[in-house]
Short mmCIF file of N, CA and C in Angstrom, two decimals:
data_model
loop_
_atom_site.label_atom_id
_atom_site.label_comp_id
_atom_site.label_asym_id
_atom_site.label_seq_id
_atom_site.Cartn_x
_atom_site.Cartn_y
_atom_site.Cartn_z
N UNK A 640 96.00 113.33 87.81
CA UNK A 640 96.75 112.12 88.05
C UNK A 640 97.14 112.11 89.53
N UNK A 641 97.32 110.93 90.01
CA UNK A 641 97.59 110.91 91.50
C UNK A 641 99.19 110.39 91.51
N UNK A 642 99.91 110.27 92.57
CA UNK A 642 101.34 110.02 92.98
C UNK A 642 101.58 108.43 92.37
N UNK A 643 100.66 107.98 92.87
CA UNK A 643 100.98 106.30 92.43
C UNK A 643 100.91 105.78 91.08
N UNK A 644 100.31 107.05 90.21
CA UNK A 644 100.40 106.91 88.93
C UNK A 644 101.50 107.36 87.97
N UNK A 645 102.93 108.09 88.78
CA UNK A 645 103.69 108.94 88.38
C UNK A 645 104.82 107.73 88.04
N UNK A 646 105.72 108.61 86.99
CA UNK A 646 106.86 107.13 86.78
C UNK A 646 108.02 107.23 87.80
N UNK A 647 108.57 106.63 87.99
CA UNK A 647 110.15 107.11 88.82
C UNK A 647 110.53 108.38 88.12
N UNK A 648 111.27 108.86 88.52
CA UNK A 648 112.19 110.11 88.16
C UNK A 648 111.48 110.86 87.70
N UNK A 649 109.95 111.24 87.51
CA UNK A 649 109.33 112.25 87.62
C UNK A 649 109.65 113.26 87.98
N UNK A 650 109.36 114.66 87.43
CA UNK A 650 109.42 115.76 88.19
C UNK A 650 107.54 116.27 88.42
N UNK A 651 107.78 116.43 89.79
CA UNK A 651 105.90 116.88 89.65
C UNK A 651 105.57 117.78 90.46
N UNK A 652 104.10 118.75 90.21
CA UNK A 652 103.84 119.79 91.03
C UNK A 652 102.76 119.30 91.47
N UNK A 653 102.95 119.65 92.96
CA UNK A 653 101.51 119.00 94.06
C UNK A 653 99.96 120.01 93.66
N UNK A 654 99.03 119.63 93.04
CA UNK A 654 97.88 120.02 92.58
C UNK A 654 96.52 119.57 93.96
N UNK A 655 96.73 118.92 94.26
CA UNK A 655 95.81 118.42 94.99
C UNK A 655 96.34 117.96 96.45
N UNK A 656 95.43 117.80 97.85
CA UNK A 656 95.60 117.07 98.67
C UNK A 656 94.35 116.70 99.34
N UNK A 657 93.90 115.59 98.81
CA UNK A 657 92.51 114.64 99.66
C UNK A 657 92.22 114.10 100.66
N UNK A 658 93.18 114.66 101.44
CA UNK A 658 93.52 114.36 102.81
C UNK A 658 92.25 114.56 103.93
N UNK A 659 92.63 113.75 104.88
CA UNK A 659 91.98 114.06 105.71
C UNK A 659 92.96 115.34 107.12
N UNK A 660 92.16 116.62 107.69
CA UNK A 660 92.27 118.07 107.79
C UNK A 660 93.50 117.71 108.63
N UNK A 661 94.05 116.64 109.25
CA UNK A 661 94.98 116.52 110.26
C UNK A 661 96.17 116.22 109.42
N UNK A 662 96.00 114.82 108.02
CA UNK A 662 96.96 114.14 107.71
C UNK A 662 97.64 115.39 106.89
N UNK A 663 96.63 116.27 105.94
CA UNK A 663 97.20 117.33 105.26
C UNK A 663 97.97 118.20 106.18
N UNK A 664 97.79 118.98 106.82
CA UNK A 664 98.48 119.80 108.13
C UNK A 664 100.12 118.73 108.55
N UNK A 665 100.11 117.88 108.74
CA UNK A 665 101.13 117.08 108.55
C UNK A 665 102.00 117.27 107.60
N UNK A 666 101.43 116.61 106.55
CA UNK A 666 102.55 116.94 105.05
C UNK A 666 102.94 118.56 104.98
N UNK A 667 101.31 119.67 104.75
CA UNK A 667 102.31 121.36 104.85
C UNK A 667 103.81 121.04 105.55
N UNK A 668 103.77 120.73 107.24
CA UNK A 668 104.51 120.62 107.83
C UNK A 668 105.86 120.35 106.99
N UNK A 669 105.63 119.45 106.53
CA UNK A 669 107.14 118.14 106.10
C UNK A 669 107.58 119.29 104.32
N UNK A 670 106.72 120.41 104.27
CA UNK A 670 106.75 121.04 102.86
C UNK A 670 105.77 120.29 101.39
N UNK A 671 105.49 119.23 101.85
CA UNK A 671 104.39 118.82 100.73
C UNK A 671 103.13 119.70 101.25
N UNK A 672 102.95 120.30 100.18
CA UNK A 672 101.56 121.38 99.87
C UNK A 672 101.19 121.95 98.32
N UNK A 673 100.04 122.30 98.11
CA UNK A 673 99.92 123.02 97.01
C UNK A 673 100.72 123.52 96.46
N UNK A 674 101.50 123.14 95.23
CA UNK A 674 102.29 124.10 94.74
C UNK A 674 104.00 123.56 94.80
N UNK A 675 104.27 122.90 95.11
CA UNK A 675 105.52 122.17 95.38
C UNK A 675 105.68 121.59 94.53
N UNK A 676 107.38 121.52 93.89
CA UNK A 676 107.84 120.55 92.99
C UNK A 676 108.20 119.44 93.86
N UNK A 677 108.14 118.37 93.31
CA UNK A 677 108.27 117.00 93.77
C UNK A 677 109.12 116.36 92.94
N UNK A 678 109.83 114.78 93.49
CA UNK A 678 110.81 114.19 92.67
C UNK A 678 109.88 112.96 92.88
N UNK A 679 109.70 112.10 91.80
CA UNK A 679 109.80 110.33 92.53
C UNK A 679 111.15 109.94 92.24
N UNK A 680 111.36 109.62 93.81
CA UNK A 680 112.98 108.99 93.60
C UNK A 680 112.45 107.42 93.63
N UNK A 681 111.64 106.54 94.33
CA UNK A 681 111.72 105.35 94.33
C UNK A 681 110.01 104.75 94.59
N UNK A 682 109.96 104.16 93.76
CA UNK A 682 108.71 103.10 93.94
C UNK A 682 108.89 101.95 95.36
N UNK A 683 107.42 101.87 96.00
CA UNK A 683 107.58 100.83 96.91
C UNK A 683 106.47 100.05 96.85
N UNK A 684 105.99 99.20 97.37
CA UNK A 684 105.37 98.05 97.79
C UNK A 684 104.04 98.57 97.74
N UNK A 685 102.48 98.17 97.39
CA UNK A 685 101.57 98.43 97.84
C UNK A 685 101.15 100.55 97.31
N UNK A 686 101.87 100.24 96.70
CA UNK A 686 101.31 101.59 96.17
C UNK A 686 102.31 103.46 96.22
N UNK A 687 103.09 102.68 97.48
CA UNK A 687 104.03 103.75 98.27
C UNK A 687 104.99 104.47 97.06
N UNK A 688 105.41 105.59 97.49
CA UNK A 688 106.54 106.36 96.90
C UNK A 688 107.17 106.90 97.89
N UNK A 689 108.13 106.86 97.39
CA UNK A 689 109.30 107.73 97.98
C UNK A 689 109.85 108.91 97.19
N UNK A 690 109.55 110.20 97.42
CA UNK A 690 109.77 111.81 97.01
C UNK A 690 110.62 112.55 97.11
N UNK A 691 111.06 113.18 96.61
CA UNK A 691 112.12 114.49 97.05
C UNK A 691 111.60 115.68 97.33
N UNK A 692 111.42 116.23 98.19
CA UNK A 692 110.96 117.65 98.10
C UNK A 692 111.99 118.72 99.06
N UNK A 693 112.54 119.75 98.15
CA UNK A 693 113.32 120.78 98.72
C UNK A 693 114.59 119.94 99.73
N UNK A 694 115.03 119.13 99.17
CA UNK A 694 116.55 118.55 99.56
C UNK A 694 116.17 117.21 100.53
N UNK A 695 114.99 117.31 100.51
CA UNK A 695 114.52 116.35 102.02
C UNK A 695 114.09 114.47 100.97
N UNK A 696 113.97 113.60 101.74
CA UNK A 696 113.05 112.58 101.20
C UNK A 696 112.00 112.13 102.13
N UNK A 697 110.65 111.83 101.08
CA UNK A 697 109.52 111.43 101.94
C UNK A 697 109.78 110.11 102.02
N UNK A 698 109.03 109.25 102.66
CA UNK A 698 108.40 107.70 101.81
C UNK A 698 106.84 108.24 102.48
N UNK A 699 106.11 107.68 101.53
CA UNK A 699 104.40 107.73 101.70
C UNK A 699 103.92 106.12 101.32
N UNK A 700 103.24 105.91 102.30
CA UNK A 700 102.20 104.73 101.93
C UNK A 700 101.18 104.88 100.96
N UNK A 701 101.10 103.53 100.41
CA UNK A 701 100.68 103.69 98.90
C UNK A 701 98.42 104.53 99.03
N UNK A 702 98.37 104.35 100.57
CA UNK A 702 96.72 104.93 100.68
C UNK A 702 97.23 106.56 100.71
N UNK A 703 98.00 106.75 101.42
CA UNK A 703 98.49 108.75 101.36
C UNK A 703 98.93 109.13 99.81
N UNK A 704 99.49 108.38 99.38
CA UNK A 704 100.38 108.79 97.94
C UNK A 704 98.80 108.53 97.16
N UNK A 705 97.95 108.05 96.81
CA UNK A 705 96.64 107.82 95.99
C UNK A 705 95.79 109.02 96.32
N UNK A 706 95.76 109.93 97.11
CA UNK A 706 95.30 111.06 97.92
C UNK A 706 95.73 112.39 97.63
N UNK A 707 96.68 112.33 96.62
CA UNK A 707 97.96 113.96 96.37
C UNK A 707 97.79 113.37 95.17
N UNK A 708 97.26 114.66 94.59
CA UNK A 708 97.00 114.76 93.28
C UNK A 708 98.16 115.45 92.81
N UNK A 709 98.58 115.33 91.28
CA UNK A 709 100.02 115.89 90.72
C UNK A 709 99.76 116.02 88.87
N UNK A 710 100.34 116.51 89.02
CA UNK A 710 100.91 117.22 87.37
C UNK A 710 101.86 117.00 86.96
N UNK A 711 102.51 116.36 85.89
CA UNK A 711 103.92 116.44 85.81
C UNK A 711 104.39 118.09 85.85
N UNK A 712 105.48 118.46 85.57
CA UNK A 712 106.16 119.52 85.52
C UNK A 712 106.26 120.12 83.95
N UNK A 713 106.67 118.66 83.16
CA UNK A 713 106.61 119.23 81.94
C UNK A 713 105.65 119.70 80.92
N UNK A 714 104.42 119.23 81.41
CA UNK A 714 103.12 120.06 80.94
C UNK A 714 102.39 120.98 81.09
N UNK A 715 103.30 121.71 82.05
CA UNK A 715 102.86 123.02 82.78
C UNK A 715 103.69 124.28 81.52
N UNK A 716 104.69 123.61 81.06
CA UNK A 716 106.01 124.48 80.05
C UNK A 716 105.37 125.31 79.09
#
C-alpha cells in the first residue's frame, strides 16, 4: 500500500521508498526511511499527507507520498 492510500490517524511502518537517489537521501535526512513508524495526522489536496514521525511533522505532496510504500502497524502484531 502506498501513503495516499492510508486513512487519517493511521499508524504506519515505512516499507518502501521509490524515490528518486536524491529525493530519498532527503527524507533519510528529515528521519523518513525504511523502518520508521509513521502517523497520518492530516489529509491534503491532490494526494498530499501530512505525517508524524519521531515528534516532528512532514507535509508531502501527493506525487512523493504515492512513492513510500507502508504497512499499517497493526498487521505487523
Amino acid at each position: 500500500m502506498t501513503l495516499p492510500e492510508c486513512p487519517l490517524g493511521a499508524e504506519l511502518l515505512v516499507t518502501g521508498l521509490r524515490l528518486p537517489a536524491a529525493d530519498a537521501f532527503r527524507l533519510n535526512e528529515m528521519g523518513i526511511r525504511l523502518g520508521t513508524v509513521a502517523h497520518v495526522t492530516q489529509h491534503a489536496a491532490f494526494g498530499g499527507r501530512v505525517i508524524a514521525v519521531a515528534g516532528s511533522r512532514y507535509a508531502l505532496d501527493g506525487g512523493t507520498a504515492a512513492l513510500i510504500d507502508v504497512e499499517p502497524v497493526t498487521t505487523l502484531r
